[in-house]
Amino acid sequence: MTTLEIRDLHVDVAQSDSDAEPIHILKGVDLTVSSDETHAIMGPNGSGKSTLSYAIAGHPKYEVTSGSITLDGEDVLEMSVDERARAGLFLAMQYPVEVPGVSMSNFLRTAATAVRGEAPKLRHWVKETKEAMTALEIDPSFGERSVNEGFSGGEKKRHEILQLDLLKPKIAILDETDSGLDVDALRVVSEGVNRYKANEHGGILLITHYTRILRYIKPDFVHVFVNGRVVESGGPELADELEDNGYVRFTSAAAAS
Ligand SMILES: Nc1ncnc2c1ncn2[C@@H]1O[C@H](COP(=O)(O)OP(=O)(O)OP(=O)(O)O)[C@@H](O)[C@H]1O
Ligand SMILES: [Mg+2]
C-alpha cells in the first residue's frame, strides 16, 4: 500500500517578467491519496488544480514555499522529476506536450526503461504495447509518429492513458483527461483507467470539471478546490451538488474568509 500525503502546501509561480513578484497560487493544500482510492478534484478555472499537479510532478516553474509532499514518508520535494517518476508518481497533463522527432514507441520504451530500472525484453515489450494500444483503440501506426505531434486533442488524451497502462505508477494524477473526448473515447479512456485500477490497485487523483467521467470512474472521495486549496471533501454526492449548484456556496465563503 502506498500513500501520497500533501500537507499545508504553498506554491508560488514565477512570472515570465523575472523582475515581477512570483504569484502565490496554492495556499495550504491538504490531501491524502492511498492505493486503491479514487479521488476527484473539482474547482473553478484558475483555482490552482493544474498547479497542484505540476508541484507534485516537480515542474521547475512552480516553487514550493512551505508545506510537504511525501510518498510513503519519503520527501518527494527532495526528489528530481525522474526520481519522482521512479518512485511511482505519474502525471497525465491537461495539455500534453509535443515532442517532435521522438517517436511514440521510442518514447514509451525509454520511459518504461527509466521507470522499471531495466529495458523491457523486446519480444515481451512488443506484445505488451500492442495489447495496450488495442485496448485503447489506438492505431498501430501511431507508434512511428512523433510524440503528440499533430495528434488531435482526444488522441493526446488516449496516449496519456497508454503511458499510464505501460508505466504502472503507484499514484496517478489525471489532469482533465476527459476534456475534449467524444463519448466513445471517454468510455475507452475510462475503461483504461479502470483497468489500471483493477490490475495495479494504484491511487488515482482525477481532476475534472464534469460529472460525466465520474459515471465511468467512480470516485471514493470528491474534493472542492477553490482559491488554491481544498475547501470541502465528501463522497460522490458532492459532485452531484456541484453539477446542480456550481461553486457559489464555496466561492462566496472563500471570498468572505
Ligand atoms: N506560469 C504562470 N505564470 C503566470 N500565472 C500562472 C502561471 N501558471 C499558473 N498561473 C496562474 O495560476 C492560476 C492557477 O492556474 P491553474 O492552471 O493551476 O488553474 P486550474 O485550476 O488548473 O484551472 P483550469 O480549470 O482552467 O485548468 C491561474 O490564475 C493561472 O493564470
Ligand atoms: Mg488546469
Coordinates of C-alpha atoms and ligand atoms in Angstrom, one line a residue:
M1 CA 0.0 0.0 0.0
T2 CA 1.2 3.5 -1.0
T3 CA 0.2 6.8 0.4
L4 CA 0.8 10.3 -1.1
E5 CA 0.4 12.9 1.6
I6 CA 0.2 16.6 0.9
R7 CA 0.3 18.9 3.9
D8 CA -0.3 22.6 4.1
L9 CA 1.3 23.0 0.6
H10 CA 2.0 26.6 -0.5
V11 CA 3.3 27.1 -4.1
D12 CA 4.4 30.2 -6.0
V13 CA 4.8 30.5 -9.7
A14 CA 7.5 32.7 -11.2
Q15 CA 6.2 35.3 -13.7
S16 CA 7.7 35.5 -17.2
D17 CA 8.9 39.0 -16.3
S18 CA 11.7 37.9 -13.9
D19 CA 11.6 41.2 -12.0
A20 CA 7.9 40.7 -11.1
E21 CA 7.0 39.2 -7.8
P22 CA 6.1 35.5 -8.0
I23 CA 2.3 34.8 -7.7
H24 CA 1.1 32.8 -4.7
I25 CA -1.2 30.2 -6.1
L26 CA -1.5 27.2 -3.7
K27 CA -2.5 28.4 -0.3
G28 CA -2.4 25.4 2.1
V29 CA -3.4 22.3 0.3
D30 CA -4.1 19.2 2.4
L31 CA -4.8 15.9 0.6
T32 CA -4.0 12.3 1.2
V33 CA -4.3 9.7 -1.6
S34 CA -3.7 6.0 -1.0
S35 CA -3.6 2.9 -3.2
D36 CA -6.9 1.7 -4.4
E37 CA -8.6 5.0 -3.8
T38 CA -10.0 7.3 -6.4
H39 CA -10.2 11.0 -5.6
A40 CA -11.8 13.6 -7.8
I41 CA -10.9 17.2 -7.6
M42 CA -13.3 19.7 -8.9
G43 CA -13.0 23.5 -8.9
P44 CA -13.3 26.7 -10.9
N45 CA -11.0 27.7 -13.7
G46 CA -7.8 29.2 -12.4
S47 CA -8.2 27.8 -8.8
G48 CA -4.8 26.1 -9.0
K49 CA -5.7 22.4 -9.8
S50 CA -3.0 22.1 -12.5
T51 CA -0.6 24.0 -10.4
L52 CA -1.1 21.3 -7.7
S53 CA -0.4 18.5 -10.3
Y54 CA 2.7 20.3 -11.5
A55 CA 4.0 20.8 -8.0
I56 CA 3.6 17.1 -7.3
A57 CA 5.4 16.1 -10.5
G58 CA 8.2 18.6 -9.9
H59 CA 7.8 21.2 -12.6
P60 CA 10.6 23.7 -12.1
K61 CA 8.5 26.8 -12.6
Y62 CA 6.4 26.0 -9.5
E63 CA 8.2 26.8 -6.2
V64 CA 7.0 25.1 -3.1
T65 CA 7.4 27.8 -0.4
S66 CA 6.1 25.8 2.5
G67 CA 4.4 22.5 3.4
S68 CA 5.2 19.0 2.4
I69 CA 4.6 16.2 -0.1
T70 CA 5.6 12.7 0.9
L71 CA 5.2 9.3 -0.7
D72 CA 5.2 6.6 2.0
G73 CA 7.0 9.0 4.2
E74 CA 9.8 9.8 1.7
D75 CA 10.2 13.5 0.9
V76 CA 9.0 14.0 -2.7
L77 CA 10.2 17.6 -2.7
E78 CA 13.8 16.4 -2.3
M79 CA 13.4 14.2 -5.5
S80 CA 14.2 15.2 -9.0
V81 CA 11.4 14.8 -11.6
D82 CA 12.7 11.4 -12.8
E83 CA 13.2 10.2 -9.2
R84 CA 9.5 11.1 -8.6
A85 CA 8.5 9.0 -11.7
R86 CA 10.7 6.1 -10.5
A87 CA 9.1 6.4 -7.0
G88 CA 5.8 5.7 -8.7
L89 CA 4.2 9.1 -9.4
F90 CA 2.6 9.7 -12.8
L91 CA 1.0 12.8 -14.2
A92 CA -1.2 12.9 -17.3
M93 CA -1.1 16.6 -18.2
Q94 CA -4.0 18.8 -19.1
Y95 CA -2.1 19.9 -22.1
P96 CA 0.3 17.1 -23.2
V97 CA 3.4 18.4 -24.9
E98 CA 4.5 17.7 -28.4
V99 CA 8.0 16.2 -28.8
P100 CA 8.9 16.5 -32.5
G101 CA 11.5 14.0 -33.7
V102 CA 10.9 11.4 -30.9
S103 CA 8.7 8.5 -32.0
M104 CA 5.9 7.4 -29.7
S105 CA 7.3 3.8 -29.5
N106 CA 10.8 5.1 -28.6
F107 CA 9.5 7.5 -26.1
L108 CA 7.4 4.7 -24.4
R109 CA 10.3 2.3 -24.3
T110 CA 12.7 4.9 -22.9
A111 CA 10.1 5.9 -20.2
A112 CA 9.4 2.3 -19.3
T113 CA 13.2 1.6 -19.1
A114 CA 13.7 4.6 -16.8
V115 CA 10.8 3.7 -14.5
R116 CA 11.4 0.0 -14.3
G117 CA 15.1 0.3 -14.0
E118 CA 15.9 -2.1 -16.9
A119 CA 14.9 -2.2 -20.5
P120 CA 11.9 -4.4 -21.1
K121 CA 12.7 -7.5 -23.1
L122 CA 11.9 -6.7 -26.7
R123 CA 9.5 -9.5 -27.6
H124 CA 7.6 -9.0 -24.4
W125 CA 7.5 -5.3 -24.9
V126 CA 6.1 -5.5 -28.4
K127 CA 3.3 -7.7 -27.2
E128 CA 2.6 -5.5 -24.2
T129 CA 2.4 -2.3 -26.2
K130 CA 0.3 -3.9 -28.9
E131 CA -2.2 -5.2 -26.3
A132 CA -2.3 -1.8 -24.6
M133 CA -2.8 0.0 -27.9
T134 CA -5.6 -2.3 -29.0
A135 CA -7.4 -1.9 -25.7
L136 CA -7.3 1.8 -26.1
E137 CA -8.3 1.6 -29.7
I138 CA -5.0 3.3 -30.9
D139 CA -3.9 2.6 -34.4
P140 CA -0.5 0.8 -34.5
S141 CA 0.7 3.5 -37.0
F142 CA 0.9 5.9 -34.0
G143 CA 3.9 4.1 -32.8
E144 CA 6.0 5.6 -35.5
R145 CA 4.6 9.2 -35.2
S146 CA 6.4 11.9 -33.1
V147 CA 5.1 12.2 -29.6
N148 CA 1.8 14.1 -29.7
E149 CA 2.8 16.0 -32.8
G150 CA -0.3 16.7 -34.8
F151 CA -2.4 14.5 -32.6
S152 CA -6.0 15.5 -32.1
G153 CA -7.0 16.6 -28.6
G154 CA -8.7 13.2 -28.0
E155 CA -5.7 11.2 -29.4
K156 CA -3.3 13.0 -27.0
K157 CA -5.5 12.0 -24.1
R158 CA -5.6 8.4 -25.2
H159 CA -1.8 8.4 -25.3
E160 CA -1.6 9.7 -21.8
I161 CA -3.6 6.7 -20.7
L162 CA -1.4 4.4 -22.8
Q163 CA 1.5 5.6 -20.7
L164 CA -0.4 5.0 -17.5
D165 CA -1.1 1.4 -18.7
L166 CA 2.6 0.7 -19.5
L167 CA 4.3 2.6 -16.7
K168 CA 2.0 1.2 -14.0
P169 CA 2.6 4.0 -11.4
K170 CA 1.6 3.8 -7.7
I171 CA -0.2 7.1 -7.8
A172 CA -1.7 8.6 -11.0
I173 CA -2.7 12.2 -11.3
L174 CA -5.0 12.7 -14.3
D175 CA -5.5 16.4 -15.1
E176 CA -8.7 16.8 -17.2
T177 CA -8.1 13.5 -19.0
D178 CA -11.8 13.7 -20.0
S179 CA -11.6 17.2 -21.7
G180 CA -12.2 17.1 -25.4
L181 CA -13.1 13.5 -25.6
D182 CA -16.1 12.3 -27.7
V183 CA -18.5 9.9 -26.0
D184 CA -16.8 6.8 -27.3
A185 CA -13.3 8.0 -26.5
L186 CA -14.5 8.9 -23.0
R187 CA -15.6 5.3 -22.5
V188 CA -12.4 3.9 -23.9
V189 CA -10.2 6.1 -21.8
S190 CA -12.3 5.5 -18.6
E191 CA -12.0 1.7 -19.2
G192 CA -8.2 2.2 -19.5
V193 CA -8.2 3.9 -16.1
N194 CA -10.4 1.3 -14.5
R195 CA -8.2 -1.5 -15.9
Y196 CA -5.2 0.2 -14.3
K197 CA -7.0 0.5 -11.0
A198 CA -8.1 -3.2 -11.1
N199 CA -4.7 -4.5 -12.1
E200 CA -2.3 -2.3 -10.2
H201 CA -4.5 -1.1 -7.4
G202 CA -3.0 2.4 -7.7
G203 CA -4.3 5.6 -6.2
I204 CA -6.0 8.0 -8.6
L205 CA -6.3 11.7 -8.4
L206 CA -8.7 12.8 -11.1
I207 CA -9.0 16.5 -11.8
T208 CA -12.2 17.2 -13.8
H209 CA -14.9 19.7 -14.5
Y210 CA -17.6 17.2 -15.4
T211 CA -19.5 14.5 -13.5
R212 CA -19.8 12.7 -16.9
I213 CA -16.5 10.9 -16.4
L214 CA -17.4 10.1 -12.8
R215 CA -20.1 7.9 -14.1
Y216 CA -17.4 5.6 -15.5
I217 CA -14.7 6.2 -13.0
K218 CA -16.3 6.1 -9.6
P219 CA -14.7 8.3 -7.1
D220 CA -14.4 7.3 -3.4
F221 CA -13.8 11.0 -2.5
V222 CA -14.7 14.3 -4.1
H223 CA -12.8 17.5 -3.1
V224 CA -13.8 21.0 -3.9
F225 CA -10.8 23.1 -4.8
V226 CA -11.2 26.9 -4.6
N227 CA -8.7 29.7 -4.5
G228 CA -5.6 27.5 -4.0
R229 CA -6.8 24.9 -1.6
V230 CA -9.3 22.1 -0.8
V231 CA -12.3 23.8 0.9
E232 CA -14.5 20.8 1.3
S233 CA -14.3 17.0 0.9
G234 CA -17.1 14.5 0.7
G235 CA -18.3 11.5 -1.2
P236 CA -19.6 11.2 -4.8
E237 CA -22.8 13.1 -3.8
L238 CA -20.6 16.3 -3.6
A239 CA -20.0 16.1 -7.3
D240 CA -23.8 16.0 -7.9
E241 CA -24.3 19.0 -5.8
L242 CA -21.6 20.9 -7.8
E243 CA -23.3 19.9 -11.0
D244 CA -26.6 21.2 -9.8
N245 CA -25.5 24.4 -8.0
G246 CA -22.0 25.3 -9.2
Y247 CA -19.3 26.7 -6.9
V248 CA -21.2 29.7 -5.5
R249 CA -21.5 28.3 -2.0
F250 CA -17.8 27.7 -1.9
T251 CA -16.5 30.8 -3.7
S252 CA -18.6 33.2 -1.6
A253 CA -17.3 31.5 1.6
A254 CA -13.7 31.8 0.2
A255 CA -14.2 35.5 -0.6
A256 CA -15.5 36.2 2.9
S257 CA -12.6 34.5 4.7
Ligands
LIG1 N1 3.5 30.3 -15.4 C1 2.5 31.1 -14.9 N2 2.5 32.4 -15.0 C2 1.6 33.2 -14.5 N3 0.4 32.8 -14.0 C3 0.3 31.4 -13.8 C4 1.3 30.5 -14.3 N4 0.9 29.3 -14.1 C5 -0.3 29.4 -13.5 N5 -0.7 30.7 -13.3 C6 -1.9 31.2 -12.8 O1 -2.2 30.4 -11.7 C7 -3.6 30.3 -11.6 C8 -4.0 28.8 -11.4 O2 -3.7 28.1 -12.6 P1 -4.0 26.6 -12.8 O3 -3.7 26.2 -14.2 O4 -3.4 25.8 -11.7 O5 -5.6 26.5 -12.7 P2 -6.6 25.3 -12.9 O6 -7.4 25.2 -11.6 O7 -5.9 24.1 -13.4 O8 -7.6 25.9 -14.0 P3 -8.4 25.2 -15.2 O9 -9.6 24.5 -14.6 O10 -8.8 26.3 -16.1 O11 -7.5 24.2 -15.8 C9 -4.2 30.9 -12.8 O12 -4.7 32.2 -12.5 C10 -3.0 31.0 -13.8 O13 -3.2 32.1 -14.7
MG2 MG -6.0 23.0 -15.1

